[in-house]
């Protein structure tokens, strides 16, 4: 079985490369895509979860940049897991039993600065983290983006999230 999966993944990479548009005639395309593991998994990748925004159907992976972020008052290291209740909730409207995520680094930066101020810390030391959700992602606040071709995930909630690394956010 492992050999079959390896062969399928190799074939997928070869097909992807063969159909790439290196001259960019059909829009901007990355030189390579992330490797895809085609082996069956018990859990659906969060990027494939369907979302309907103002009557239009998307997947969570359709957010600009295809990444999710979390703002925090204190730095965390890649691989650490964010869990609900590990620190006081930043906002009264946020759930205390979930981790808040966003596709917009500026929104995560706002949350991080608010958390730092609430804890008596310097808001300029707040941190935006790129994260990978663990468990089901529940979209909470969304809006259309890119003239309706995409959407922004202003806030989503997940049971926990794994830190991938810090993200530098330019001041507004």
PDB file of C-alpha atoms in Angstrom:
ATOM      1  CA  UNK A   1       0.000   0.000   0.000  1.00  0.00           C
ATOM      2  CA  UNK A   2       2.792   2.450   0.891  1.00  0.00           C
ATOM      3  CA  UNK A   3       4.434   1.815  -2.482  1.00  0.00           C
ATOM      4  CA  UNK A   4       1.130   2.523  -4.294  1.00  0.00           C
ATOM      5  CA  UNK A   5       0.729   5.843  -2.450  1.00  0.00           C
ATOM      6  CA  UNK A   6       4.321   6.823  -3.306  1.00  0.00           C
ATOM      7  CA  UNK A   7       3.717   6.019  -6.985  1.00  0.00           C
ATOM      8  CA  UNK A   8       0.461   8.009  -6.990  1.00  0.00           C
ATOM      9  CA  UNK A   9       2.155  10.997  -5.326  1.00  0.00           C
ATOM     10  CA  UNK A  10       5.041  10.857  -7.833  1.00  0.00           C
ATOM     11  CA  UNK A  11       2.556  10.704 -10.711  1.00  0.00           C
ATOM     12  CA  UNK A  12       0.620  13.648  -9.259  1.00  0.00           C
ATOM     13  CA  UNK A  13       3.803  15.742  -8.988  1.00  0.00           C
ATOM     14  CA  UNK A  14       4.771  14.895 -12.585  1.00  0.00           C
ATOM     15  CA  UNK A  15       1.296  15.768 -13.894  1.00  0.00           C
ATOM     16  CA  UNK A  16       1.242  19.019 -11.928  1.00  0.00           C
ATOM     17  CA  UNK A  17       4.635  20.042 -13.348  1.00  0.00           C
ATOM     18  CA  UNK A  18       3.609  19.064 -16.897  1.00  0.00           C
ATOM     19  CA  UNK A  19       0.552  21.323 -16.743  1.00  0.00           C
ATOM     20  CA  UNK A  20       2.270  24.276 -15.091  1.00  0.00           C
ATOM     21  CA  UNK A  21       2.299  27.567 -17.023  1.00  0.00           C
ATOM     22  CA  UNK A  22       5.941  28.714 -16.669  1.00  0.00           C
ATOM     23  CA  UNK A  23       5.485  31.824 -18.849  1.00  0.00           C
ATOM     24  CA  UNK A  24       2.532  33.079 -16.816  1.00  0.00           C
ATOM     25  CA  UNK A  25       0.294  33.481 -19.869  1.00  0.00           C
ATOM     26  CA  UNK A  26      -2.728  32.437 -17.865  1.00  0.00           C
ATOM     27  CA  UNK A  27      -2.102  34.471 -14.726  1.00  0.00           C
ATOM     28  CA  UNK A  28       0.327  34.192 -11.885  1.00  0.00           C
ATOM     29  CA  UNK A  29       1.051  30.644 -10.849  1.00  0.00           C
ATOM     30  CA  UNK A  30       3.592  29.402  -8.339  1.00  0.00           C
ATOM     31  CA  UNK A  31       6.494  27.425  -9.755  1.00  0.00           C
ATOM     32  CA  UNK A  32       5.547  24.493  -7.577  1.00  0.00           C
ATOM     33  CA  UNK A  33       2.621  23.600  -5.387  1.00  0.00           C
ATOM     34  CA  UNK A  34       2.753  22.018  -1.973  1.00  0.00           C
ATOM     35  CA  UNK A  35       3.146  18.261  -2.182  1.00  0.00           C
ATOM     36  CA  UNK A  36      -0.147  16.508  -1.752  1.00  0.00           C
ATOM     37  CA  UNK A  37      -0.471  13.238   0.086  1.00  0.00           C
ATOM     38  CA  UNK A  38      -3.184  11.289  -1.710  1.00  0.00           C
ATOM     39  CA  UNK A  39      -3.428   8.603   0.968  1.00  0.00           C
ATOM     40  CA  UNK A  40      -6.828   8.373   2.608  1.00  0.00           C
ATOM     41  CA  UNK A  41      -7.030  10.216   5.909  1.00  0.00           C
ATOM     42  CA  UNK A  42      -9.596   9.940   8.671  1.00  0.00           C
ATOM     43  CA  UNK A  43      -9.881  13.717   8.900  1.00  0.00           C
ATOM     44  CA  UNK A  44     -10.633  16.117   6.072  1.00  0.00           C
ATOM     45  CA  UNK A  45      -7.949  18.742   5.566  1.00  0.00           C
ATOM     46  CA  UNK A  46      -9.304  22.098   6.774  1.00  0.00           C
ATOM     47  CA  UNK A  47      -8.603  23.641   3.350  1.00  0.00           C
ATOM     48  CA  UNK A  48     -11.285  21.433   1.751  1.00  0.00           C
ATOM     49  CA  UNK A  49     -14.124  22.383   4.113  1.00  0.00           C
ATOM     50  CA  UNK A  50     -16.968  23.996   2.132  1.00  0.00           C
ATOM     51  CA  UNK A  51     -18.073  27.522   3.051  1.00  0.00           C
ATOM     52  CA  UNK A  52     -20.936  29.570   1.579  1.00  0.00           C
ATOM     53  CA  UNK A  53     -20.406  33.340   1.723  1.00  0.00           C
ATOM     54  CA  UNK A  54     -23.272  35.530   0.520  1.00  0.00           C
ATOM     55  CA  UNK A  55     -24.589  32.688  -1.654  1.00  0.00           C
ATOM     56  CA  UNK A  56     -21.206  31.822  -3.184  1.00  0.00           C
ATOM     57  CA  UNK A  57     -19.521  28.491  -2.526  1.00  0.00           C
ATOM     58  CA  UNK A  58     -15.839  28.314  -1.551  1.00  0.00           C
ATOM     59  CA  UNK A  59     -13.496  26.114   0.439  1.00  0.00           C
ATOM     60  CA  UNK A  60     -11.557  27.383   3.451  1.00  0.00           C
ATOM     61  CA  UNK A  61      -8.392  27.053   1.366  1.00  0.00           C
ATOM     62  CA  UNK A  62      -9.739  29.778  -0.957  1.00  0.00           C
ATOM     63  CA  UNK A  63      -8.875  32.516   1.548  1.00  0.00           C
ATOM     64  CA  UNK A  64      -6.241  34.933   0.190  1.00  0.00           C
ATOM     65  CA  UNK A  65      -2.841  33.352   0.700  1.00  0.00           C
ATOM     66  CA  UNK A  66      -4.392  30.073   1.877  1.00  0.00           C
ATOM     67  CA  UNK A  67      -3.137  30.619   5.433  1.00  0.00           C
ATOM     68  CA  UNK A  68      -4.658  31.145   8.871  1.00  0.00           C
ATOM     69  CA  UNK A  69      -3.357  33.320  11.703  1.00  0.00           C
ATOM     70  CA  UNK A  70      -3.776  33.856  15.434  1.00  0.00           C
ATOM     71  CA  UNK A  71      -2.797  36.963  17.382  1.00  0.00           C
ATOM     72  CA  UNK A  72      -1.273  36.641  20.845  1.00  0.00           C
ATOM     73  CA  UNK A  73       0.462  38.770  23.449  1.00  0.00           C
ATOM     74  CA  UNK A  74       3.361  36.357  23.889  1.00  0.00           C
ATOM     75  CA  UNK A  75       5.606  34.570  21.390  1.00  0.00           C
ATOM     76  CA  UNK A  76       5.187  30.830  20.915  1.00  0.00           C
ATOM     77  CA  UNK A  77       7.462  28.395  19.117  1.00  0.00           C
ATOM     78  CA  UNK A  78       6.639  26.375  15.998  1.00  0.00           C
ATOM     79  CA  UNK A  79       4.995  23.091  16.931  1.00  0.00           C
ATOM     80  CA  UNK A  80       3.373  24.427  20.118  1.00  0.00           C
ATOM     81  CA  UNK A  81      -0.361  23.860  20.347  1.00  0.00           C
ATOM     82  CA  UNK A  82      -2.771  26.684  21.160  1.00  0.00           C
ATOM     83  CA  UNK A  83      -5.555  25.476  23.427  1.00  0.00           C
ATOM     84  CA  UNK A  84      -8.657  27.243  24.739  1.00  0.00           C
ATOM     85  CA  UNK A  85      -8.259  28.657  28.213  1.00  0.00           C
ATOM     86  CA  UNK A  86      -4.443  28.743  28.091  1.00  0.00           C
ATOM     87  CA  UNK A  87      -4.694  32.516  28.534  1.00  0.00           C
ATOM     88  CA  UNK A  88      -7.609  34.849  29.244  1.00  0.00           C
ATOM     89  CA  UNK A  89      -9.942  35.414  26.281  1.00  0.00           C
ATOM     90  CA  UNK A  90      -9.132  38.689  24.556  1.00  0.00           C
ATOM     91  CA  UNK A  91     -12.648  39.746  23.721  1.00  0.00           C
ATOM     92  CA  UNK A  92     -16.007  39.285  25.394  1.00  0.00           C
ATOM     93  CA  UNK A  93     -17.561  37.958  22.159  1.00  0.00           C
ATOM     94  CA  UNK A  94     -14.924  35.258  21.625  1.00  0.00           C
ATOM     95  CA  UNK A  95     -15.668  31.726  22.698  1.00  0.00           C
ATOM     96  CA  UNK A  96     -13.797  30.466  25.752  1.00  0.00           C
ATOM     97  CA  UNK A  97     -13.869  26.875  24.483  1.00  0.00           C
ATOM     98  CA  UNK A  98     -12.215  27.465  21.103  1.00  0.00           C
ATOM     99  CA  UNK A  99      -9.177  29.092  19.492  1.00  0.00           C
ATOM    100  CA  UNK A 100      -9.934  32.056  17.218  1.00  0.00           C
ATOM    101  CA  UNK A 101      -8.334  32.095  13.763  1.00  0.00           C
ATOM    102  CA  UNK A 102      -8.371  34.539  10.854  1.00  0.00           C
ATOM    103  CA  UNK A 103      -7.128  34.665   7.267  1.00  0.00           C
ATOM    104  CA  UNK A 104      -6.193  38.347   7.697  1.00  0.00           C
ATOM    105  CA  UNK A 105      -2.850  39.035   9.429  1.00  0.00           C
ATOM    106  CA  UNK A 106      -4.011  42.604  10.200  1.00  0.00           C
ATOM    107  CA  UNK A 107      -7.001  41.238  12.147  1.00  0.00           C
ATOM    108  CA  UNK A 108      -4.693  38.862  14.039  1.00  0.00           C
ATOM    109  CA  UNK A 109      -2.398  41.815  14.781  1.00  0.00           C
ATOM    110  CA  UNK A 110      -5.351  43.765  16.190  1.00  0.00           C
ATOM    111  CA  UNK A 111      -6.259  40.829  18.461  1.00  0.00           C
ATOM    112  CA  UNK A 112      -2.630  40.483  19.557  1.00  0.00           C
ATOM    113  CA  UNK A 113      -2.338  44.176  20.457  1.00  0.00           C
ATOM    114  CA  UNK A 114      -5.635  44.036  22.365  1.00  0.00           C
ATOM    115  CA  UNK A 115      -4.439  40.978  24.299  1.00  0.00           C
ATOM    116  CA  UNK A 116      -1.139  42.654  25.170  1.00  0.00           C
ATOM    117  CA  UNK A 117      -2.882  45.796  26.437  1.00  0.00           C
ATOM    118  CA  UNK A 118      -5.352  43.736  28.486  1.00  0.00           C
ATOM    119  CA  UNK A 119      -2.424  41.928  30.137  1.00  0.00           C
ATOM    120  CA  UNK A 120      -0.495  45.152  30.819  1.00  0.00           C
ATOM    121  CA  UNK A 121       2.161  44.332  28.211  1.00  0.00           C
ATOM    122  CA  UNK A 122       3.649  46.506  25.474  1.00  0.00           C
ATOM    123  CA  UNK A 123       1.311  46.191  22.432  1.00  0.00           C
ATOM    124  CA  UNK A 124       4.314  46.595  20.128  1.00  0.00           C
ATOM    125  CA  UNK A 125       5.586  43.233  21.391  1.00  0.00           C
ATOM    126  CA  UNK A 126       2.374  41.446  20.306  1.00  0.00           C
ATOM    127  CA  UNK A 127       2.851  38.503  17.948  1.00  0.00           C
ATOM    128  CA  UNK A 128       0.965  37.233  14.898  1.00  0.00           C
ATOM    129  CA  UNK A 129       1.362  33.497  14.368  1.00  0.00           C
ATOM    130  CA  UNK A 130       0.661  31.429  11.295  1.00  0.00           C
ATOM    131  CA  UNK A 131      -1.272  28.410  12.541  1.00  0.00           C
ATOM    132  CA  UNK A 132      -2.689  25.104  11.358  1.00  0.00           C
ATOM    133  CA  UNK A 133      -6.082  24.310  12.910  1.00  0.00           C
ATOM    134  CA  UNK A 134      -6.480  21.036  14.786  1.00  0.00           C
ATOM    135  CA  UNK A 135     -10.000  19.627  14.578  1.00  0.00           C
ATOM    136  CA  UNK A 136     -13.053  21.045  12.849  1.00  0.00           C
ATOM    137  CA  UNK A 137     -12.911  24.692  11.760  1.00  0.00           C
ATOM    138  CA  UNK A 138     -16.132  26.656  12.198  1.00  0.00           C
ATOM    139  CA  UNK A 139     -16.314  29.908  10.191  1.00  0.00           C
ATOM    140  CA  UNK A 140     -17.733  32.667  12.356  1.00  0.00           C
ATOM    141  CA  UNK A 141     -17.346  35.949  10.452  1.00  0.00           C
ATOM    142  CA  UNK A 142     -16.746  36.099   6.696  1.00  0.00           C
ATOM    143  CA  UNK A 143     -16.965  38.571   3.813  1.00  0.00           C
ATOM    144  CA  UNK A 144     -16.383  38.438   0.061  1.00  0.00           C
ATOM    145  CA  UNK A 145     -12.974  39.528  -1.231  1.00  0.00           C
ATOM    146  CA  UNK A 146     -11.241  40.033  -4.572  1.00  0.00           C
ATOM    147  CA  UNK A 147     -14.460  41.201  -6.241  1.00  0.00           C
ATOM    148  CA  UNK A 148     -16.295  38.070  -5.136  1.00  0.00           C
ATOM    149  CA  UNK A 149     -13.687  35.589  -6.401  1.00  0.00           C
ATOM    150  CA  UNK A 150     -12.501  34.809  -2.878  1.00  0.00           C
ATOM    151  CA  UNK A 151     -13.464  35.523   0.702  1.00  0.00           C
ATOM    152  CA  UNK A 152     -11.887  36.737   3.917  1.00  0.00           C
ATOM    153  CA  UNK A 153     -12.264  34.645   7.025  1.00  0.00           C
ATOM    154  CA  UNK A 154     -12.396  37.410   9.610  1.00  0.00           C
ATOM    155  CA  UNK A 155     -12.873  34.907  12.413  1.00  0.00           C
ATOM    156  CA  UNK A 156     -13.152  31.152  12.645  1.00  0.00           C
ATOM    157  CA  UNK A 157     -12.990  28.850  15.623  1.00  0.00           C
ATOM    158  CA  UNK A 158     -11.229  25.536  16.124  1.00  0.00           C
ATOM    159  CA  UNK A 159     -10.747  23.258  19.139  1.00  0.00           C
ATOM    160  CA  UNK A 160      -7.008  24.030  18.988  1.00  0.00           C
ATOM    161  CA  UNK A 161      -4.286  25.094  16.554  1.00  0.00           C
ATOM    162  CA  UNK A 162      -0.636  24.226  15.992  1.00  0.00           C
ATOM    163  CA  UNK A 163       1.867  27.078  15.608  1.00  0.00           C
ATOM    164  CA  UNK A 164       3.708  27.040  12.275  1.00  0.00           C
ATOM    165  CA  UNK A 165       5.711  30.198  12.963  1.00  0.00           C
ATOM    166  CA  UNK A 166       5.593  33.948  13.512  1.00  0.00           C
ATOM    167  CA  UNK A 167       4.354  36.319  10.823  1.00  0.00           C
ATOM    168  CA  UNK A 168       5.660  39.873  10.428  1.00  0.00           C
ATOM    169  CA  UNK A 169       2.844  42.387   9.977  1.00  0.00           C
ATOM    170  CA  UNK A 170       3.547  45.800   8.504  1.00  0.00           C
ATOM    171  CA  UNK A 171       2.085  48.703  10.511  1.00  0.00           C
ATOM    172  CA  UNK A 172      -1.065  50.203   8.978  1.00  0.00           C
TER     173      UNK A 172
END
